[in-house]
mmCIF file of N, CA and C in Angstrom:
data_model
loop_
_atom_site.group_PDB
_atom_site.id
_atom_site.type_symbol
_atom_site.label_atom_id
_atom_site.label_comp_id
_atom_site.label_asym_id
_atom_site.label_seq_id
_atom_site.Cartn_x
_atom_site.Cartn_y
_atom_site.Cartn_z
ATOM 1 N N MET A 1 -35.931 -20.883 13.344
ATOM 2 C CA MET A 1 -36.342 -20.209 12.547
ATOM 3 C C MET A 1 -36.466 -20.719 11.261
ATOM 4 N N ASN A 2 -37.993 -20.974 10.884
ATOM 5 C CA ASN A 2 -38.222 -21.171 9.513
ATOM 6 C C ASN A 2 -38.191 -20.175 8.530
ATOM 7 N N ARG A 3 -38.489 -20.767 7.208
ATOM 8 C CA ARG A 3 -38.287 -19.664 6.166
ATOM 9 C C ARG A 3 -39.601 -18.460 6.036
ATOM 10 N N ALA A 4 -40.594 -19.141 6.609
ATOM 11 C CA ALA A 4 -41.879 -18.148 6.723
ATOM 12 C C ALA A 4 -41.493 -17.378 7.972
ATOM 13 N N GLU A 5 -41.095 -17.541 9.038
ATOM 14 C CA GLU A 5 -40.776 -16.569 10.133
ATOM 15 C C GLU A 5 -39.742 -15.687 9.605
ATOM 16 N N ARG A 6 -38.356 -16.192 8.696
ATOM 17 C CA ARG A 6 -37.667 -15.280 8.382
ATOM 18 C C ARG A 6 -38.167 -14.251 7.514
ATOM 19 N N GLU A 7 -39.048 -14.693 6.529
ATOM 20 C CA GLU A 7 -39.649 -13.663 5.517
ATOM 21 C C GLU A 7 -40.632 -12.728 6.318
ATOM 22 N N ALA A 8 -41.099 -13.151 7.337
ATOM 23 C CA ALA A 8 -42.156 -12.369 8.233
ATOM 24 C C ALA A 8 -41.414 -11.186 9.030
ATOM 25 N N ALA A 9 -39.973 -11.835 9.466
ATOM 26 C CA ALA A 9 -39.222 -10.758 10.281
ATOM 27 C C ALA A 9 -38.710 -9.516 9.067
ATOM 28 N N VAL A 10 -38.267 -10.150 7.799
ATOM 29 C CA VAL A 10 -37.512 -9.127 7.035
ATOM 30 C C VAL A 10 -38.785 -8.160 6.591
ATOM 31 N N ARG A 11 -39.960 -8.578 6.480
ATOM 32 C CA ARG A 11 -41.106 -7.657 6.000
ATOM 33 C C ARG A 11 -41.315 -6.816 7.114
ATOM 34 N N ARG A 12 -41.290 -7.181 8.467
ATOM 35 C CA ARG A 12 -41.496 -6.054 9.511
ATOM 36 C C ARG A 12 -40.194 -5.314 9.534
ATOM 37 N N ILE A 13 -39.170 -5.481 9.289
ATOM 38 C CA ILE A 13 -38.108 -4.508 9.260
ATOM 39 C C ILE A 13 -38.125 -3.647 8.070
ATOM 40 N N MET A 14 -38.425 -3.972 6.783
ATOM 41 C CA MET A 14 -38.526 -3.315 5.652
ATOM 42 C C MET A 14 -39.850 -2.319 5.857
ATOM 43 N N GLU A 15 -40.865 -2.525 6.678
ATOM 44 C CA GLU A 15 -42.060 -1.917 6.822
ATOM 45 C C GLU A 15 -41.766 -0.709 7.642
ATOM 46 N N ARG A 16 -40.814 -0.855 8.691
ATOM 47 C CA ARG A 16 -40.386 0.472 9.610
ATOM 48 C C ARG A 16 -40.043 1.740 8.765
ATOM 49 N N VAL A 17 -40.322 2.745 9.538
ATOM 50 C CA VAL A 17 -39.852 4.005 9.057
ATOM 51 C C VAL A 17 -38.201 3.956 8.994
ATOM 52 N N PRO A 18 -37.717 4.597 8.031
ATOM 53 C CA PRO A 18 -36.371 4.563 8.009
ATOM 54 C C PRO A 18 -35.691 5.190 9.127
ATOM 55 N N ALA A 19 -34.573 5.268 9.564
ATOM 56 C CA ALA A 19 -33.892 5.850 10.616
ATOM 57 C C ALA A 19 -33.506 7.041 10.036
ATOM 58 N N PRO A 20 -33.571 8.293 10.908
ATOM 59 C CA PRO A 20 -32.991 9.523 10.365
ATOM 60 C C PRO A 20 -31.583 9.702 9.823
ATOM 61 N N VAL A 21 -31.356 10.290 8.938
ATOM 62 C CA VAL A 21 -29.940 10.145 8.472
ATOM 63 C C VAL A 21 -29.362 11.870 8.621
ATOM 64 N N PRO A 22 -28.260 12.007 9.504
ATOM 65 C CA PRO A 22 -27.879 13.384 9.400
ATOM 66 C C PRO A 22 -27.805 14.514 8.223
ATOM 67 N N PRO A 23 -28.231 15.344 8.008
ATOM 68 C CA PRO A 23 -28.384 16.177 6.888
ATOM 69 C C PRO A 23 -26.666 16.370 6.393
ATOM 70 N N ASP A 24 -25.833 16.319 7.096
ATOM 71 C CA ASP A 24 -24.319 16.743 6.760
ATOM 72 C C ASP A 24 -23.373 15.239 6.515
ATOM 73 N N LEU A 25 -24.298 14.104 6.251
ATOM 74 C CA LEU A 25 -23.504 12.902 6.285
ATOM 75 C C LEU A 25 -22.838 12.738 4.970
ATOM 76 N N HIS A 26 -23.657 13.375 3.933
ATOM 77 C CA HIS A 26 -22.956 13.335 2.442
ATOM 78 C C HIS A 26 -21.458 14.114 2.478
ATOM 79 N N THR A 27 -21.933 15.387 2.923
ATOM 80 C CA THR A 27 -20.489 16.239 2.818
ATOM 81 C C THR A 27 -19.399 15.894 3.769
ATOM 82 N N GLU A 28 -19.628 15.168 4.733
ATOM 83 C CA GLU A 28 -18.777 14.661 5.739
ATOM 84 C C GLU A 28 -17.908 13.308 5.132
ATOM 85 N N ALA A 29 -18.707 12.372 4.659
ATOM 86 C CA ALA A 29 -18.113 11.259 3.699
ATOM 87 C C ALA A 29 -17.388 11.808 2.523
ATOM 88 N N VAL A 30 -17.803 12.978 1.859
ATOM 89 C CA VAL A 30 -17.094 12.965 0.696
ATOM 90 C C VAL A 30 -15.862 13.858 1.146
ATOM 91 N N ARG A 31 -15.657 14.714 2.111
ATOM 92 C CA ARG A 31 -14.471 15.288 2.635
ATOM 93 C C ARG A 31 -13.617 14.222 3.128
ATOM 94 N N ARG A 32 -14.050 13.114 4.024
ATOM 95 C CA ARG A 32 -13.236 12.114 4.584
ATOM 96 C C ARG A 32 -12.567 11.159 3.369
ATOM 97 N N GLY A 33 -13.544 10.954 2.393
ATOM 98 C CA GLY A 33 -12.944 10.229 1.206
ATOM 99 C C GLY A 33 -11.845 10.843 0.346
ATOM 100 N N GLU A 34 -12.152 12.333 0.381
ATOM 101 C CA GLU A 34 -11.121 12.880 -0.495
ATOM 102 C C GLU A 34 -9.678 12.966 0.242
ATOM 103 N N ARG A 35 -9.687 13.506 1.588
ATOM 104 C CA ARG A 35 -8.723 13.230 2.558
ATOM 105 C C ARG A 35 -7.991 11.915 2.392
ATOM 106 N N LEU A 36 -8.739 10.890 2.467
ATOM 107 C CA LEU A 36 -8.276 9.462 2.456
ATOM 108 C C LEU A 36 -7.271 9.156 0.927
ATOM 109 N N LEU A 37 -7.975 9.866 -0.048
ATOM 110 C CA LEU A 37 -7.452 9.715 -1.652
ATOM 111 C C LEU A 37 -6.069 10.384 -1.676
ATOM 112 N N ARG A 38 -6.323 11.830 -0.977
ATOM 113 C CA ARG A 38 -5.078 12.445 -1.113
ATOM 114 C C ARG A 38 -3.768 11.847 -0.174
ATOM 115 N N ARG A 39 -4.258 11.275 1.110
ATOM 116 C CA ARG A 39 -3.146 10.590 1.638
ATOM 117 C C ARG A 39 -2.732 9.365 0.915
ATOM 118 N N ARG A 40 -3.343 8.517 0.344
ATOM 119 C CA ARG A 40 -2.835 7.414 -0.104
ATOM 120 C C ARG A 40 -2.055 7.931 -1.544
ATOM 121 N N ARG A 41 -2.668 8.783 -2.125
ATOM 122 C CA ARG A 41 -1.805 9.418 -3.237
ATOM 123 C C ARG A 41 -0.341 9.832 -2.744
ATOM 124 N N LEU A 42 -0.164 10.670 -1.681
ATOM 125 C CA LEU A 42 0.952 11.177 -1.175
ATOM 126 C C LEU A 42 1.730 9.885 -0.828
ATOM 127 N N ALA A 43 1.291 8.819 -0.221
ATOM 128 C CA ALA A 43 2.100 7.803 0.232
ATOM 129 C C ALA A 43 2.473 6.815 -1.027
ATOM 130 N N HIS A 44 1.677 6.715 -2.159
ATOM 131 C CA HIS A 44 2.166 6.251 -3.315
ATOM 132 C C HIS A 44 3.438 6.889 -3.880
ATOM 133 N N ARG A 45 3.236 8.214 -3.781
ATOM 134 C CA ARG A 45 4.373 9.093 -4.571
ATOM 135 C C ARG A 45 5.707 8.996 -3.627
ATOM 136 N N VAL A 46 5.556 8.986 -2.353
ATOM 137 C CA VAL A 46 6.662 8.831 -1.611
ATOM 138 C C VAL A 46 7.364 7.421 -1.636
ATOM 139 N N LEU A 47 6.565 6.453 -1.604
ATOM 140 C CA LEU A 47 7.204 4.996 -2.101
ATOM 141 C C LEU A 47 7.850 5.007 -3.246
ATOM 142 N N TRP A 48 7.347 5.709 -4.357
ATOM 143 C CA TRP A 48 7.878 5.493 -5.606
ATOM 144 C C TRP A 48 9.151 6.221 -5.700
ATOM 145 N N LEU A 49 9.004 7.432 -4.939
ATOM 146 C CA LEU A 49 10.313 8.192 -4.778
ATOM 147 C C LEU A 49 11.280 7.490 -4.092
ATOM 148 N N LEU A 50 11.039 6.754 -3.166
ATOM 149 C CA LEU A 50 12.222 5.956 -2.536
ATOM 150 C C LEU A 50 12.529 4.490 -3.094
ATOM 151 N N ALA A 51 11.523 4.306 -4.134
ATOM 152 C CA ALA A 51 12.009 3.116 -5.059
ATOM 153 C C ALA A 51 12.948 3.563 -5.889
ATOM 154 N N CYS A 52 12.779 4.788 -6.590
ATOM 155 C CA CYS A 52 13.543 5.373 -7.585
ATOM 156 C C CYS A 52 15.162 5.622 -6.989
ATOM 157 N N ALA A 53 15.069 6.161 -5.809
ATOM 158 C CA ALA A 53 16.127 6.728 -4.846
ATOM 159 C C ALA A 53 17.000 5.279 -4.844
ATOM 160 N N ALA A 54 16.244 4.429 -4.477
ATOM 161 C CA ALA A 54 17.285 3.201 -4.048
ATOM 162 C C ALA A 54 17.575 2.318 -5.243
ATOM 163 N N ALA A 55 16.805 2.557 -6.483
ATOM 164 C CA ALA A 55 17.407 2.117 -7.708
ATOM 165 C C ALA A 55 18.676 2.847 -8.047
ATOM 166 N N VAL A 56 18.663 4.206 -8.096
ATOM 167 C CA VAL A 56 19.941 4.830 -8.287
ATOM 168 C C VAL A 56 20.881 4.651 -7.531
ATOM 169 N N THR A 57 20.826 4.719 -5.952
ATOM 170 C CA THR A 57 21.839 4.394 -5.330
ATOM 171 C C THR A 57 22.586 3.020 -5.616
ATOM 172 N N PHE A 58 21.483 2.031 -5.927
ATOM 173 C CA PHE A 58 22.380 0.516 -5.898
ATOM 174 C C PHE A 58 22.887 0.757 -7.386
ATOM 175 N N ALA A 59 22.518 1.450 -8.561
ATOM 176 C CA ALA A 59 23.405 1.561 -9.738
ATOM 177 C C ALA A 59 24.603 2.252 -9.514
ATOM 178 N N VAL A 60 24.703 3.358 -8.757
ATOM 179 C CA VAL A 60 25.757 4.157 -8.272
ATOM 180 C C VAL A 60 26.645 3.151 -7.684
ATOM 181 N N TRP A 61 26.403 2.424 -6.549
ATOM 182 C CA TRP A 61 27.081 1.520 -5.833
ATOM 183 C C TRP A 61 27.953 0.292 -6.898
ATOM 184 N N ALA A 62 26.924 -0.170 -7.619
ATOM 185 C CA ALA A 62 27.243 -1.292 -8.613
ATOM 186 C C ALA A 62 28.404 -0.739 -9.570
ATOM 187 N N ALA A 63 28.151 0.440 -10.126
ATOM 188 C CA ALA A 63 29.243 1.122 -10.905
ATOM 189 C C ALA A 63 30.517 1.190 -10.282
ATOM 190 N N HIS A 64 30.378 1.701 -8.997
ATOM 191 C CA HIS A 64 31.810 1.850 -8.418
ATOM 192 C C HIS A 64 32.266 0.804 -7.859
ATOM 193 N N ALA A 65 31.667 -0.157 -7.375
ATOM 194 C CA ALA A 65 32.233 -1.296 -6.638
ATOM 195 C C ALA A 65 32.508 -2.492 -7.335
ATOM 196 N N HIS A 66 31.836 -2.507 -8.692
ATOM 197 C CA HIS A 66 32.010 -3.866 -9.603
ATOM 198 C C HIS A 66 31.636 -5.211 -8.715
ATOM 199 N N PRO A 67 30.818 -5.381 -8.239
ATOM 200 C CA PRO A 67 30.319 -6.451 -7.480
ATOM 201 C C PRO A 67 30.130 -7.734 -8.286
ATOM 202 N N TRP A 68 30.325 -7.754 -9.487
ATOM 203 C CA TRP A 68 30.321 -9.221 -10.563
ATOM 204 C C TRP A 68 31.675 -9.503 -10.741
ATOM 205 N N VAL A 69 32.878 -8.761 -10.434
ATOM 206 C CA VAL A 69 34.045 -8.818 -10.372
ATOM 207 C C VAL A 69 34.613 -9.978 -9.543
ATOM 208 N N GLU A 70 35.343 -10.967 -9.461
ATOM 209 C CA GLU A 70 35.777 -11.647 -8.533
ATOM 210 C C GLU A 70 37.129 -11.074 -7.938
ATOM 211 N N PRO A 71 36.961 -11.072 -6.565
ATOM 212 C CA PRO A 71 38.050 -10.212 -5.884
ATOM 213 C C PRO A 71 39.449 -11.140 -5.975
ATOM 214 N N PRO A 72 40.379 -10.455 -6.054
ATOM 215 C CA PRO A 72 41.693 -11.305 -5.877
ATOM 216 C C PRO A 72 41.925 -11.839 -4.748
ATOM 217 N N SER A 73 42.480 -13.161 -4.972
ATOM 218 C CA SER A 73 42.655 -14.122 -3.701
ATOM 219 C C SER A 73 43.579 -13.607 -2.563
ATOM 220 N N GLN A 74 43.516 -13.635 -1.313
ATOM 221 C CA GLN A 74 44.080 -13.161 -0.370
ATOM 222 C C GLN A 74 45.012 -14.525 0.355
ATOM 223 N N THR A 75 45.022 -15.804 -0.110
ATOM 224 C CA THR A 75 45.542 -16.997 0.691
ATOM 225 C C THR A 75 47.034 -17.103 -0.057
ATOM 226 N N THR A 76 47.146 -16.734 -1.162
ATOM 227 C CA THR A 76 48.655 -16.970 -1.789
ATOM 228 C C THR A 76 49.377 -15.801 -2.027
ATOM 229 N N PRO A 77 50.579 -15.601 -1.413
ATOM 230 C CA PRO A 77 51.273 -14.543 -1.590
ATOM 231 C C PRO A 77 51.729 -14.438 -3.109
ATOM 232 N N PRO A 78 51.916 -13.185 -3.609
ATOM 233 C CA PRO A 78 52.206 -13.095 -5.134
ATOM 234 C C PRO A 78 53.541 -13.711 -5.226
ATOM 235 N N ILE A 79 54.045 -14.308 -6.381
ATOM 236 C CA ILE A 79 55.224 -14.724 -6.576
ATOM 237 C C ILE A 79 56.269 -13.892 -7.386
ATOM 238 N N THR A 80 57.091 -13.317 -6.864
ATOM 239 C CA THR A 80 57.953 -12.337 -7.502
ATOM 240 C C THR A 80 59.355 -12.944 -7.544
ATOM 241 N N GLY A 81 60.216 -12.515 -8.665
ATOM 242 C CA GLY A 81 61.575 -12.768 -8.749
ATOM 243 C C GLY A 81 61.783 -14.123 -9.356
ATOM 244 N N TRP A 82 61.135 -14.655 -10.284
ATOM 245 C CA TRP A 82 61.471 -15.891 -10.818
ATOM 246 C C TRP A 82 62.723 -15.757 -11.719
#
C-alpha cells in the first residue's frame, strides 16, 4: 500500500459517521477511576504501614540483640585458677 492509498483509506475512515457512545460512559469511567485511585491509595498506605512496622521491629530487635557486638568464642574454655 503506497502513500496515496493510505491517505485515501484514512480519509474514508475519518469521513464515516462516528460510532455511537453510550450515554453513561463518562460517569462509569469516573466511577471506576475513583475506585482504582482509592484502592491504590489504600495499598500505598498499607505498604507504608508495613514498612514502618518492619523498621520499628528491626530497631527493637537490634537494640535488644546488639548484632554489632562480636559473640564470645566458644572454642576455647575459659582459663581459671592461675
